[in-house]
Coordinates of C-alpha atoms in Angstrom, one line a residue:
Chain A
M1227 CA 0.1 0.0 -0.1
P1228 CA 1.0 2.9 0.0
D1229 CA 1.8 5.5 2.0
A1230 CA -1.4 6.9 3.6
T1231 CA -0.6 10.6 4.1
K1232 CA -0.1 11.4 -0.2
T1233 CA -2.0 14.5 -0.6
A1234 CA -3.9 15.5 -3.8
P1235 CA -2.4 12.4 -5.8
A1236 CA -1.6 13.6 -9.7
P1237 CA -3.2 12.6 -12.0
E1238 CA -1.0 10.5 -13.5
D1239 CA -0.3 8.9 -10.7
A1240 CA -0.8 5.2 -10.0
E1241 CA -3.4 5.1 -7.2
A1242 CA -5.1 8.0 -8.5
P1243 CA -8.5 6.8 -9.2
L1244 CA -9.0 4.6 -6.2
V1245 CA -8.4 8.7 -4.6
G1246 CA -9.5 10.8 -6.8
P1247 CA -11.2 13.2 -5.7
S1248 CA -15.0 12.5 -6.0
V1249 CA -17.8 14.1 -4.3
D1250 CA -20.7 12.1 -6.1
V1251 CA -19.7 9.2 -8.2
K1252 CA -21.8 10.7 -11.2
A1253 CA -18.8 13.4 -11.3
E1254 CA -16.5 13.5 -14.3
K1255 CA -13.9 11.8 -12.1
A1256 CA -15.3 9.0 -10.9
R1257 CA -17.2 8.6 -14.2
S1258 CA -14.0 8.5 -15.9
L1259 CA -12.5 5.6 -13.9
W1260 CA -15.2 3.8 -15.1
G1261 CA -15.7 4.8 -18.2
D1262 CA -11.9 4.3 -19.3
A1263 CA -12.5 0.3 -17.4
W1264 CA -15.8 -0.3 -19.3
L1265 CA -13.5 0.7 -22.7
E1266 CA -10.6 -1.1 -21.4
L1267 CA -13.0 -4.6 -20.9
R1268 CA -14.2 -4.5 -24.7
R1269 CA -11.5 -4.3 -26.4
N1270 CA -9.9 -7.3 -24.0
W1271 CA -10.6 -10.7 -26.1
Y1272 CA -10.1 -12.1 -22.4
F1273 CA -13.6 -10.2 -21.5
I1274 CA -15.1 -11.0 -24.9
I1275 CA -14.7 -14.8 -24.4
S1276 CA -15.4 -14.9 -20.5
A1277 CA -19.0 -12.3 -21.3
A1278 CA -19.9 -14.7 -23.7
L1279 CA -19.3 -18.0 -21.8
I1280 CA -20.9 -16.6 -18.4
V1281 CA -23.9 -15.6 -20.5
L1282 CA -24.1 -19.3 -21.9
L1283 CA -24.2 -20.7 -18.3
L1284 CA -26.8 -18.1 -17.0
V1285 CA -29.0 -19.5 -19.8
I1286 CA -28.2 -22.9 -19.1
A1287 CA -28.9 -22.5 -15.3
I1288 CA -31.9 -20.4 -15.8
V1289 CA -33.7 -22.5 -18.3
P1290 CA -31.6 -26.1 -18.8
S1291 CA -34.7 -27.6 -20.4
L1292 CA -33.3 -25.4 -23.6
F1293 CA -30.5 -27.8 -23.8
T1294 CA -31.9 -30.9 -23.1
S1295 CA -35.3 -33.1 -22.9
A1296 CA -34.1 -35.9 -20.9
S1297 CA -34.6 -35.0 -17.0
P1298 CA -30.8 -35.4 -14.8
T1299 CA -32.6 -37.6 -12.3
V1300 CA -34.3 -40.4 -13.9
G1301 CA -32.6 -43.0 -15.1
D1302 CA -33.1 -46.0 -17.4
L1303 CA -31.3 -49.1 -15.7
A1304 CA -31.3 -50.8 -18.8
H1305 CA -28.8 -47.9 -20.4
H1306 CA -25.9 -48.5 -17.0
F1307 CA -22.7 -46.9 -17.9
L1308 CA -24.0 -47.8 -21.7
G1309 CA -22.2 -44.7 -24.7
K1310 CA -19.6 -43.7 -26.0
P1311 CA -20.0 -40.0 -27.6
E1312 CA -21.0 -39.5 -31.1
L1313 CA -20.8 -36.3 -32.4
S1314 CA -24.2 -37.5 -34.9
K1315 CA -26.0 -37.2 -31.5
V1316 CA -25.4 -33.9 -30.5
G1317 CA -27.7 -32.3 -27.9
S1318 CA -29.7 -35.8 -27.8
P1319 CA -29.9 -37.4 -23.9
E1320 CA -27.6 -40.1 -25.3
W1321 CA -25.0 -37.7 -26.6
L1322 CA -22.8 -38.2 -23.5
G1323 CA -23.3 -42.0 -22.2
Y1324 CA -25.4 -42.5 -19.7
D1325 CA -24.4 -43.1 -15.7
G1326 CA -24.1 -45.8 -13.4
Q1327 CA -27.7 -45.3 -12.5
G1328 CA -28.5 -45.1 -16.8
R1329 CA -29.3 -41.4 -15.9
S1330 CA -28.4 -39.9 -19.0
V1331 CA -24.8 -37.5 -18.3
Y1332 CA -25.8 -34.5 -21.1
A1333 CA -28.9 -34.3 -19.2
R1334 CA -26.8 -33.9 -15.9
V1335 CA -24.3 -31.5 -16.9
I1336 CA -26.8 -29.2 -18.2
Y1337 CA -28.6 -29.5 -15.0
G1338 CA -25.6 -29.8 -12.8
T1339 CA -25.3 -25.5 -13.7
R1340 CA -27.9 -23.9 -12.1
A1341 CA -26.1 -25.2 -8.9
S1342 CA -22.8 -23.9 -9.1
V1343 CA -24.1 -20.5 -10.9
I1344 CA -25.9 -20.2 -8.2
V1345 CA -23.4 -20.8 -5.0
G1346 CA -20.5 -18.9 -7.2
I1347 CA -22.6 -15.9 -7.2
S1348 CA -24.9 -15.9 -3.8
V1349 CA -21.9 -16.6 -1.8
T1350 CA -20.0 -13.4 -3.8
L1351 CA -22.4 -11.8 -3.1
L1352 CA -23.0 -12.5 0.6
V1353 CA -19.3 -12.5 1.2
T1354 CA -18.9 -8.8 -0.5
V1355 CA -21.2 -7.2 1.7
F1356 CA -20.4 -8.5 4.8
G1357 CA -16.7 -8.9 4.5
G1358 CA -16.7 -4.6 2.8
L1359 CA -18.9 -3.9 5.7
I1360 CA -16.1 -4.8 8.2
G1361 CA -13.4 -3.4 6.3
M1362 CA -15.0 0.0 6.3
V1363 CA -15.8 0.0 9.9
A1364 CA -12.7 -1.9 10.6
G1365 CA -10.8 0.9 8.3
Y1366 CA -12.5 4.1 9.0
F1367 CA -13.2 3.6 12.4
G1368 CA -9.6 2.4 13.6
G1369 CA -9.1 2.3 17.0
W1370 CA -10.3 -0.3 19.3
V1371 CA -12.7 -0.9 16.6
D1372 CA -9.9 -1.6 14.0
A1373 CA -8.3 -4.2 16.6
L1374 CA -11.4 -6.0 17.4
L1375 CA -12.7 -6.6 13.5
S1376 CA -9.0 -6.9 12.1
G1377 CA -8.3 -9.2 15.5
F1378 CA -11.8 -11.0 14.3
T1379 CA -11.2 -11.4 10.9
N1380 CA -7.4 -12.9 11.7
I1381 CA -9.3 -15.3 13.6
F1382 CA -11.5 -16.5 10.5
L1383 CA -8.3 -16.1 8.1
G1384 CA -6.4 -18.5 10.3
L1385 CA -8.6 -21.2 10.0
P1386 CA -8.4 -23.3 6.6
F1387 CA -11.0 -22.5 4.3
L1388 CA -12.0 -25.8 3.0
L1389 CA -11.1 -27.5 6.2
G1390 CA -13.9 -24.9 8.2
A1391 CA -16.3 -25.5 5.2
M1392 CA -16.5 -28.9 5.8
V1393 CA -16.8 -28.8 9.6
V1394 CA -19.8 -25.7 9.5
L1395 CA -21.5 -28.3 6.3
Q1396 CA -21.5 -31.4 8.3
A1397 CA -23.3 -29.9 11.4
F1398 CA -26.4 -30.0 8.8
T1399 CA -28.0 -33.0 8.2
E1400 CA -29.7 -31.7 4.6
R1401 CA -27.3 -30.1 3.0
T1402 CA -28.9 -27.9 0.7
V1403 CA -27.7 -24.8 -1.6
L1404 CA -28.8 -22.3 0.9
V1405 CA -26.8 -24.6 3.4
V1406 CA -23.4 -24.8 1.0
I1407 CA -23.6 -20.6 0.7
F1408 CA -23.9 -19.8 4.2
A1409 CA -20.9 -22.7 4.6
L1410 CA -18.8 -21.0 2.0
A1411 CA -20.0 -17.4 2.8
F1412 CA -19.3 -17.8 6.9
L1413 CA -15.6 -18.3 6.2
G1414 CA -15.0 -17.0 2.7
W1415 CA -15.8 -13.2 4.1
T1416 CA -12.0 -12.4 5.5
Q1417 CA -10.6 -11.2 2.0
I1418 CA -12.5 -8.7 1.4
A1419 CA -12.1 -7.1 4.7
R1420 CA -8.6 -7.2 4.4
V1421 CA -8.8 -5.3 1.3
T1422 CA -12.0 -3.1 1.8
R1423 CA -10.3 -2.2 5.6
G1424 CA -6.4 -1.7 3.5
A1425 CA -8.2 0.8 0.7
V1426 CA -10.3 2.9 3.2
I1427 CA -7.0 3.3 5.7
T1428 CA -5.7 4.8 2.1
V1429 CA -8.5 6.9 1.2
K1430 CA -9.9 8.4 4.6
Q1431 CA -6.4 10.7 4.8
A1432 CA -7.5 12.0 1.2
D1433 CA -8.5 15.6 1.5
F1434 CA -12.4 15.5 -0.2
V1435 CA -12.6 13.4 2.8
Q1436 CA -11.5 16.3 5.1
A1437 CA -12.7 18.4 3.1
A1438 CA -16.3 16.7 3.4
R1439 CA -16.1 16.5 7.6
A1440 CA -14.9 19.8 7.6
L1441 CA -18.7 20.9 5.6
G1442 CA -20.2 19.1 8.4
A1443 CA -20.6 15.5 6.9
G1444 CA -22.1 12.8 9.2
T1445 CA -20.3 9.2 9.3
N1446 CA -23.0 7.7 7.0
R1447 CA -22.5 10.2 4.6
I1448 CA -18.6 10.1 4.5
L1449 CA -18.4 6.1 4.2
F1450 CA -21.1 5.9 2.0
R1451 CA -21.1 8.8 -0.7
H1452 CA -17.0 9.7 -0.5
I1453 CA -15.2 6.4 0.6
L1454 CA -17.0 4.1 -0.6
P1455 CA -17.4 4.6 -4.3
N1456 CA -13.5 5.1 -3.7
V1457 CA -12.5 1.8 -2.4
L1458 CA -15.3 -0.2 -5.1
A1459 CA -12.3 -1.0 -7.9
P1460 CA -10.3 -3.4 -5.6
V1461 CA -13.4 -5.1 -3.9
I1462 CA -14.6 -5.7 -7.0
V1463 CA -11.3 -6.9 -8.5
V1464 CA -11.3 -9.3 -5.7
A1465 CA -15.2 -10.3 -6.1
T1466 CA -14.9 -11.4 -9.0
I1467 CA -11.6 -13.5 -9.4
S1468 CA -13.4 -15.1 -6.4
L1469 CA -16.7 -16.2 -7.9
G1470 CA -14.3 -18.6 -9.9
V1471 CA -12.9 -19.9 -7.1
Y1472 CA -16.0 -20.3 -4.8
I1473 CA -17.6 -22.6 -7.6
S1474 CA -14.3 -25.0 -7.5
A1475 CA -14.9 -24.9 -4.1
E1476 CA -18.5 -26.1 -3.6
A1477 CA -17.4 -29.0 -6.5
T1478 CA -14.5 -30.2 -4.4
L1479 CA -17.1 -29.9 -1.4
S1480 CA -20.0 -32.4 -2.9
Y1481 CA -16.9 -34.6 -4.3
L1482 CA -15.9 -35.2 -1.0
G1483 CA -19.4 -35.6 0.2
L1484 CA -19.9 -32.5 2.4
G1485 CA -21.4 -30.4 -0.1
L1486 CA -24.5 -30.5 -1.6
A1487 CA -26.6 -33.7 -1.5
S1488 CA -29.1 -35.5 -3.7
P1489 CA -31.6 -34.9 -5.5
T1490 CA -29.6 -31.6 -6.5
V1491 CA -27.9 -31.9 -9.7
S1492 CA -23.9 -31.1 -8.7
W1493 CA -21.2 -31.8 -11.0
G1494 CA -19.3 -32.2 -8.4
M1495 CA -20.9 -35.1 -6.5
D1496 CA -21.4 -37.1 -10.1
I1497 CA -17.2 -36.7 -10.4
S1498 CA -17.1 -38.3 -7.0
G1499 CA -19.9 -40.6 -8.7
G1500 CA -17.5 -41.1 -11.8
A1501 CA -14.3 -42.0 -9.3
S1502 CA -15.2 -44.9 -8.9
Q1503 CA -15.9 -46.1 -12.5
I1504 CA -13.0 -44.4 -13.4
R1505 CA -11.3 -47.5 -15.5
V1506 CA -14.7 -48.6 -17.3
A1507 CA -16.6 -45.6 -18.0
Q1508 CA -14.7 -42.5 -18.1
H1509 CA -17.4 -40.4 -20.0
I1510 CA -19.6 -40.5 -16.0
L1511 CA -16.8 -38.5 -14.9
I1512 CA -15.0 -36.4 -17.7
Y1513 CA -18.3 -34.4 -19.0
P1514 CA -18.8 -32.8 -15.9
S1515 CA -14.9 -32.0 -15.0
I1516 CA -14.7 -30.4 -18.3
M1517 CA -18.0 -28.4 -18.1
L1518 CA -16.7 -27.0 -14.4
S1519 CA -13.1 -26.5 -15.6
I1520 CA -14.9 -24.1 -18.1
T1521 CA -16.8 -22.4 -15.5
V1522 CA -14.6 -22.1 -13.6
L1523 CA -12.3 -20.1 -16.4
A1524 CA -15.1 -18.4 -17.5
F1525 CA -15.1 -16.4 -13.8
I1526 CA -11.9 -16.3 -13.4
M1527 CA -11.0 -14.7 -16.9
L1528 CA -13.6 -12.0 -16.2
G1529 CA -11.8 -11.2 -13.2
E1530 CA -8.5 -11.1 -14.6
A1531 CA -10.6 -8.8 -17.4
V1532 CA -12.1 -6.6 -14.9
R1533 CA -8.4 -6.6 -12.8
N1534 CA -6.8 -5.2 -15.9
A1535 CA -9.4 -2.8 -16.1
L1536 CA -10.1 -1.6 -13.2
D1537 CA -6.0 -1.0 -12.1
P1538 CA -4.5 1.3 -14.1
K1539 CA -0.8 -0.3 -13.3
T1540 CA -1.4 -3.3 -15.4
R1541 CA -2.0 -0.7 -18.7
Chain B
M1277 CA 14.5 -7.0 16.0
G1278 CA 14.1 -8.8 18.5
R1279 CA 11.8 -6.7 20.6
Y1280 CA 9.7 -6.7 17.5
V1281 CA 9.7 -10.9 17.4
V1282 CA 8.9 -11.0 20.9
R1283 CA 6.0 -8.4 20.2
R1284 CA 4.7 -10.5 17.0
L1285 CA 5.3 -13.7 19.1
L1286 CA 2.7 -11.6 22.2
Q1287 CA 0.3 -10.9 19.4
M1288 CA 0.0 -14.7 17.8
I1289 CA -1.8 -15.3 21.1
P1290 CA -4.9 -14.0 21.0
V1291 CA -5.7 -15.2 17.3
F1292 CA -4.0 -18.9 18.4
L1293 CA -6.5 -19.0 21.3
G1294 CA -9.6 -17.4 19.0
T1295 CA -8.8 -19.5 16.1
T1296 CA -8.3 -22.5 18.3
L1297 CA -11.7 -21.7 20.6
L1298 CA -14.2 -21.1 16.9
I1299 CA -12.7 -24.6 15.9
F1300 CA -13.8 -25.3 19.2
L1301 CA -17.0 -24.3 19.2
M1302 CA -17.6 -25.3 15.7
V1303 CA -16.9 -29.2 16.2
Y1304 CA -18.9 -28.8 19.4
A1305 CA -21.5 -27.2 17.6
L1306 CA -22.4 -30.6 15.4
P1307 CA -25.2 -32.9 16.3
G1308 CA -24.4 -36.2 16.9
D1309 CA -21.9 -37.9 19.7
P1310 CA -18.9 -39.6 19.4
V1311 CA -19.5 -41.4 22.4
R1312 CA -22.3 -42.8 21.6
G1313 CA -21.2 -43.7 17.9
L1314 CA -18.4 -46.0 19.2
F1315 CA -21.7 -48.1 20.2
G1316 CA -23.4 -48.3 16.4
D1317 CA -26.2 -48.9 16.1
K1318 CA -27.3 -51.7 19.4
G1319 CA -26.5 -48.6 21.3
A1320 CA -24.9 -48.9 25.0
D1321 CA -26.2 -48.8 29.1
P1322 CA -26.6 -45.0 29.8
A1323 CA -24.8 -45.3 32.1
T1324 CA -22.4 -46.4 30.1
L1325 CA -22.3 -43.7 28.5
E1326 CA -22.4 -41.2 30.9
A1327 CA -19.4 -43.0 32.5
M1328 CA -17.3 -42.4 29.1
R1329 CA -18.2 -38.9 28.6
H1330 CA -17.3 -37.8 32.2
K1331 CA -14.0 -39.6 31.8
L1332 CA -13.6 -37.8 28.4
G1333 CA -14.6 -34.5 30.1
L1334 CA -17.5 -34.1 27.6
D1335 CA -20.3 -33.5 30.4
Q1336 CA -18.1 -30.4 31.1
P1337 CA -19.7 -26.5 29.8
I1338 CA -18.0 -26.3 26.4
L1339 CA -15.8 -23.3 28.1
V1340 CA -14.2 -25.7 30.5
Q1341 CA -13.4 -28.2 28.1
Y1342 CA -11.9 -25.6 25.8
W1343 CA -9.5 -24.3 28.8
E1344 CA -8.9 -28.1 29.9
Y1345 CA -7.8 -28.5 26.4
M1346 CA -6.1 -26.0 26.3
K1347 CA -4.2 -26.5 29.5
G1348 CA -3.0 -30.0 28.6
I1349 CA -1.4 -28.5 25.6
V1350 CA 0.8 -25.6 27.1
V1351 CA 1.3 -27.8 30.3
H1352 CA 1.7 -31.5 29.5
F1353 CA 2.1 -31.2 25.4
D1354 CA -1.1 -33.4 25.6
F1355 CA -4.0 -32.7 22.5
G1356 CA -6.6 -35.0 24.3
T1357 CA -7.2 -38.7 23.2
Q1358 CA -9.1 -39.7 19.8
I1359 CA -11.9 -41.2 21.0
A1360 CA -13.0 -44.2 18.6
S1361 CA -9.3 -45.6 19.1
G1362 CA -8.3 -44.6 22.5
R1363 CA -5.2 -43.1 21.3
P1364 CA -3.5 -39.9 22.1
V1365 CA -3.9 -37.3 19.5
T1366 CA 0.0 -36.5 19.8
D1367 CA 0.3 -40.4 18.4
V1368 CA -2.0 -39.9 15.7
L1369 CA -0.9 -36.3 14.9
G1370 CA 3.1 -38.0 14.9
D1371 CA 1.7 -40.9 12.5
A1372 CA 0.1 -38.3 9.8
F1373 CA 2.4 -35.3 9.8
P1374 CA 5.8 -36.8 8.6
V1375 CA 3.9 -37.9 5.2
T1376 CA 1.9 -34.4 4.8
L1377 CA 4.9 -32.2 6.1
R1378 CA 7.2 -33.9 3.2
L1379 CA 4.2 -33.8 0.6
A1380 CA 3.5 -30.3 1.9
G1381 CA 7.0 -29.3 1.2
M1382 CA 7.5 -31.1 -2.1
A1383 CA 4.8 -29.3 -3.2
F1384 CA 5.9 -26.1 -1.7
V1385 CA 9.7 -26.0 -3.3
L1386 CA 8.1 -27.3 -6.5
E1387 CA 5.4 -24.3 -6.3
I1388 CA 8.2 -21.7 -5.4
V1389 CA 11.5 -23.2 -7.9
L1390 CA 8.5 -23.4 -10.8
G1391 CA 6.6 -20.6 -10.2
I1392 CA 9.3 -18.0 -10.0
G1393 CA 10.8 -19.9 -12.5
L1394 CA 8.1 -19.5 -15.4
G1395 CA 7.1 -16.0 -13.6
V1396 CA 10.6 -14.2 -14.0
W1397 CA 10.8 -16.1 -17.7
A1398 CA 7.4 -14.8 -18.6
G1399 CA 8.0 -11.6 -16.9
L1400 CA 11.0 -10.8 -18.5
R1401 CA 9.1 -11.1 -22.0
A1402 CA 6.5 -9.4 -21.1
G1403 CA 3.9 -9.0 -24.2
R1404 CA 5.5 -11.4 -26.0
L1405 CA 4.6 -15.4 -27.2
T1406 CA 6.2 -16.7 -24.0
D1407 CA 4.5 -14.1 -22.0
N1408 CA 1.2 -15.2 -23.3
A1409 CA 1.8 -19.1 -23.2
V1410 CA 2.5 -18.6 -19.7
L1411 CA -0.5 -16.4 -18.6
I1412 CA -2.6 -19.1 -20.7
F1413 CA -1.5 -22.6 -19.2
T1414 CA -1.2 -20.8 -15.7
L1415 CA -5.1 -20.0 -16.3
L1416 CA -5.7 -23.3 -17.1
I1417 CA -4.0 -24.5 -14.3
I1418 CA -6.1 -22.2 -12.1
S1419 CA -9.6 -23.3 -13.3
I1420 CA -8.7 -26.6 -13.2
P1421 CA -10.0 -27.9 -9.7
V1422 CA -7.8 -30.3 -8.0
F1423 CA -9.4 -33.0 -7.8
V1424 CA -10.5 -32.6 -11.9
L1425 CA -6.3 -32.6 -12.3
G1426 CA -5.9 -35.4 -9.8
F1427 CA -7.8 -37.8 -11.9
I1428 CA -6.0 -35.9 -14.9
V1429 CA -2.7 -37.1 -13.5
K1430 CA -3.6 -40.3 -12.4
S1431 CA -5.7 -41.8 -15.8
V1432 CA -2.4 -40.1 -18.0
F1433 CA 0.4 -41.0 -16.1
A1434 CA -1.2 -44.0 -14.3
F1435 CA -3.8 -45.8 -16.0
Q1436 CA -2.6 -44.8 -19.8
L1437 CA 0.9 -44.3 -19.3
D1438 CA 1.9 -46.5 -16.4
W1439 CA 4.7 -44.6 -15.1
I1440 CA 3.2 -44.1 -11.7
S1441 CA 1.1 -46.3 -9.7
P1442 CA -2.1 -44.8 -8.9
N1443 CA -1.9 -45.3 -5.1
V1444 CA 1.1 -44.4 -2.7
S1445 CA 1.7 -47.0 -0.6
N1446 CA 2.4 -47.0 3.0
D1447 CA 5.9 -46.5 3.4
A1448 CA 5.3 -43.2 1.2
T1449 CA 8.8 -42.9 -0.5
W1450 CA 9.9 -39.8 -2.3
S1451 CA 9.5 -40.5 -5.7
E1452 CA 5.6 -42.1 -5.0
L1453 CA 4.9 -38.3 -3.8
I1454 CA 6.1 -36.7 -7.0
A1455 CA 2.7 -36.8 -8.6
P1456 CA 0.7 -36.3 -5.3
A1457 CA 3.0 -33.1 -4.8
V1458 CA 2.6 -32.2 -8.6
V1459 CA -0.9 -32.1 -7.8
L1460 CA -1.1 -30.8 -4.5
G1461 CA 0.8 -27.3 -5.1
S1462 CA -0.3 -26.6 -9.0
L1463 CA -2.6 -24.1 -8.2
S1464 CA -0.4 -22.2 -6.3
L1465 CA 2.1 -22.8 -8.4
A1466 CA 0.1 -21.0 -11.3
Y1467 CA -0.8 -18.3 -8.7
V1468 CA 3.0 -17.5 -8.1
A1469 CA 4.5 -18.1 -11.7
R1470 CA 1.7 -15.0 -12.2
L1471 CA 1.8 -12.6 -9.6
T1472 CA 5.7 -13.1 -10.2
R1473 CA 4.8 -12.0 -13.6
T1474 CA 3.0 -9.4 -13.0
T1475 CA 5.5 -7.5 -10.7
M1476 CA 8.4 -7.9 -12.3
A1477 CA 6.6 -6.8 -15.6
E1478 CA 5.8 -3.4 -14.1
N1479 CA 9.2 -2.9 -12.2
L1480 CA 10.8 -3.6 -15.1
R1481 CA 9.9 0.1 -16.2
A1482 CA 11.1 1.8 -12.8
D1483 CA 13.5 4.3 -12.7
Y1484 CA 16.3 2.0 -10.5
M1485 CA 16.2 -0.6 -13.6
R1486 CA 17.1 2.3 -15.8
T1487 CA 19.5 3.6 -13.7
A1488 CA 21.3 0.2 -13.1
V1489 CA 21.3 -0.5 -17.7
A1490 CA 22.7 3.3 -17.9
K1491 CA 25.3 2.6 -15.5
G1492 CA 26.2 -0.7 -17.4
L1493 CA 25.9 -3.9 -15.2
P1494 CA 25.5 -7.0 -16.3
K1495 CA 22.2 -8.9 -17.1
R1496 CA 22.6 -11.2 -14.7
R1497 CA 23.0 -8.4 -12.0
I1498 CA 19.8 -6.3 -13.2
V1499 CA 18.0 -9.3 -13.3
G1500 CA 18.9 -10.9 -10.4
V1501 CA 19.6 -8.7 -7.6
H1502 CA 18.1 -5.2 -8.4
L1503 CA 14.5 -6.9 -10.5
M1504 CA 13.8 -9.9 -7.9
R1505 CA 14.9 -8.1 -4.8
N1506 CA 12.2 -5.7 -5.6
S1507 CA 9.8 -7.9 -7.4
L1508 CA 9.1 -10.6 -4.5
I1509 CA 8.2 -9.0 -1.3
P1510 CA 4.0 -9.9 -2.8
V1511 CA 5.7 -13.8 -3.9
I1512 CA 7.1 -14.2 -0.8
T1513 CA 4.1 -12.8 1.2
F1514 CA 1.4 -15.1 -0.7
L1515 CA 3.8 -18.2 0.2
G1516 CA 4.5 -17.5 3.2
T1517 CA 0.7 -18.5 4.3
D1518 CA 0.4 -21.0 1.4
L1519 CA 2.9 -24.0 3.4
G1520 CA -0.1 -23.8 6.0
A1521 CA -2.8 -24.0 2.9
L1522 CA -1.3 -26.7 1.2
M1523 CA -1.2 -28.8 4.2
G1524 CA -4.6 -28.1 4.8
G1525 CA -5.7 -28.5 1.4
A1526 CA -3.8 -32.2 1.1
I1527 CA -7.4 -33.4 2.0
V1528 CA -8.3 -33.8 -1.7
T1529 CA -4.9 -34.7 -3.1
E1530 CA -4.3 -37.5 -0.2
G1531 CA -7.8 -38.7 -0.6
L1532 CA -7.2 -39.2 -4.3
F1533 CA -3.4 -41.2 -4.0
N1534 CA -4.3 -43.1 -1.3
V1535 CA -1.6 -41.4 1.1
K1536 CA -2.0 -42.2 5.0
G1537 CA -1.6 -38.6 6.3
V1538 CA -3.4 -35.2 7.7
G1539 CA -5.8 -35.0 5.2
G1540 CA -7.1 -39.0 5.5
T1541 CA -7.4 -38.1 9.3
I1542 CA -8.9 -34.8 9.1
F1543 CA -11.9 -35.2 6.7
E1544 CA -12.0 -39.0 9.2
S1545 CA -12.6 -36.7 12.4
I1546 CA -14.6 -34.5 10.7
V1547 CA -17.5 -37.1 9.2
R1548 CA -17.0 -39.0 12.9
R1549 CA -17.5 -36.1 14.5
E1550 CA -14.3 -36.4 16.7
G1551 CA -13.8 -33.3 18.5
T1552 CA -10.5 -33.7 19.8
T1553 CA -8.5 -35.0 17.0
L1554 CA -9.3 -32.0 14.8
V1555 CA -8.9 -29.6 17.1
G1556 CA -5.5 -31.1 17.6
L1557 CA -4.8 -31.0 13.4
V1558 CA -6.0 -27.4 13.1
T1559 CA -4.2 -25.9 15.9
V1560 CA -0.9 -27.6 14.5
L1561 CA -2.1 -25.8 11.3
V1562 CA -2.9 -22.9 12.9
I1563 CA 0.7 -22.9 14.7
V1564 CA 2.7 -23.2 11.2
Y1565 CA 0.4 -20.5 9.7
L1566 CA 1.3 -18.1 12.4
F1567 CA 4.9 -18.8 12.6
M1568 CA 4.9 -18.8 8.6
S1569 CA 3.5 -15.1 8.5
L1570 CA 6.1 -14.2 10.9
I1571 CA 8.9 -15.4 8.7
V1572 CA 7.4 -13.2 6.0
D1573 CA 7.5 -10.1 7.9
L1574 CA 10.9 -10.7 8.8
L1575 CA 11.9 -11.4 5.3
Y1576 CA 10.3 -8.1 4.5
A1577 CA 13.3 -6.5 5.9
V1578 CA 15.6 -9.0 4.1
L1579 CA 14.4 -8.1 1.0
D1580 CA 13.6 -3.8 1.5
P1581 CA 16.1 -2.2 3.4
R1582 CA 13.7 1.0 4.1
I1583 CA 11.7 -2.5 6.0
R1584 CA 13.0 -2.1 9.5
Y1585 CA 11.5 -3.5 12.6
A1586 CA 12.3 -1.6 15.7

């Protein structure tokens, strides 16, 4: 972090957009960061590819029945382990073969999208709001409030993420999507809290914050109208990148048998089911894995693109 | 320096107590009863259950249990007793930790050597083909979840090429641990490579670099001393917290390759609701994490003379 006592950063300063004078989000300076970022994004092929993939994934998650007529939960044991993928059968239930219970692997791959996408997006939103609030309060008030909240953050940081999530999930007998979201958010908010706290500490020394205070602005007004818009950029970057990580974490937990449970369709669960048949029926394992990796890739690429757009240092 | 270390060690105490208390509370909030679990479906006489609970101290209020547990660790280095086997947890830890430490250590070395190597290689060629190849390669590695990567490695190298055995034997020799270590370390390797690459590419444009070039210093010195020393701080920060994460994250990798280490023990104790074992394991992981972050802070001062600890 640059030194916090810096005043009135020059326009060419690398951190300028983060601490730049912005009294109103809609004012010239503030908009130029987001406007710039948008221009930068549109020219970035990472963004174009990932945005296209994410739109497709969202459509699949919202209306999976558009893509397959087969049901992911109805199996016909006559099809047990059947099938070699054939190009001529693209889109039909037998395209990617059947799993051990005779369910269409293609249908399960399609229907599994919803759980992953919902978990990823909800955890990221929860974590950003909660971690952001903690970080803002800690960074802004400083003193014992900061000591307390930072200590709290450090305690959660010391706990290994996956392990903690496993213990939380083990406490629930019925592991629905909501429960998994709660478990991941419960342990995931620390990173955002740290990033926000650091950014707030840098911004709160800026002249425009002092000016607002001198003009008699209240704490809420300073926090949400003056400081928040200026710490949003680093927070958004961290949040977008972590979205892919949460999707991966959900799949890992479901793979371990501690995440989502049937009848929810989840790629992690399917991969775990395919793992025992890895030598005889690899297709059960391969297709959910590919779909999962593509989804994580799409969100991580989006995060990269957003980072490049919002962090002028990388230009 | 000495005073700084002492201060940091003292600051660790509340974090250590907080994290262990948190995991303690989480484990004890779990439904189910490890004592009743010992007797299976048949169940046991309530008096027997009560006596066992009393013997294990499970009938005490939770904070008292926590206090007793911490006292045991600090005073007698006693991490409690594993309920299912009746063995002291220190024995269980002694069995599980060496393997995991070796596995995580190998992954860590791999991550440092290959990660920083790839990062430097790409960073010096920022914007060119090599750079883009490294960026895309690492992006792919980051996107593939560890267990999927494990299956890829297993099916390609064990089942198709027959170079490695799909499961690690009980001896867990160094050569057997190579494949699991690659799988375990790959994600962090990719992060380290990207981080190194970014900071290198940024610092290449720094004033001190231009000065060094203008002074006519040999390229090896410019890159090896001036550039590396300035670029490694964020990388060291990442690496410092990562060894602990590798040990905790070995759950999946160890399961995949059948390594008898901490991961398997953690998984088992979570599923069996074995509070004492789990808390003991996590306590050790937390200590590793805290000490690594102390070492990182001390390394900052070595890398950047502007950072001084009074």
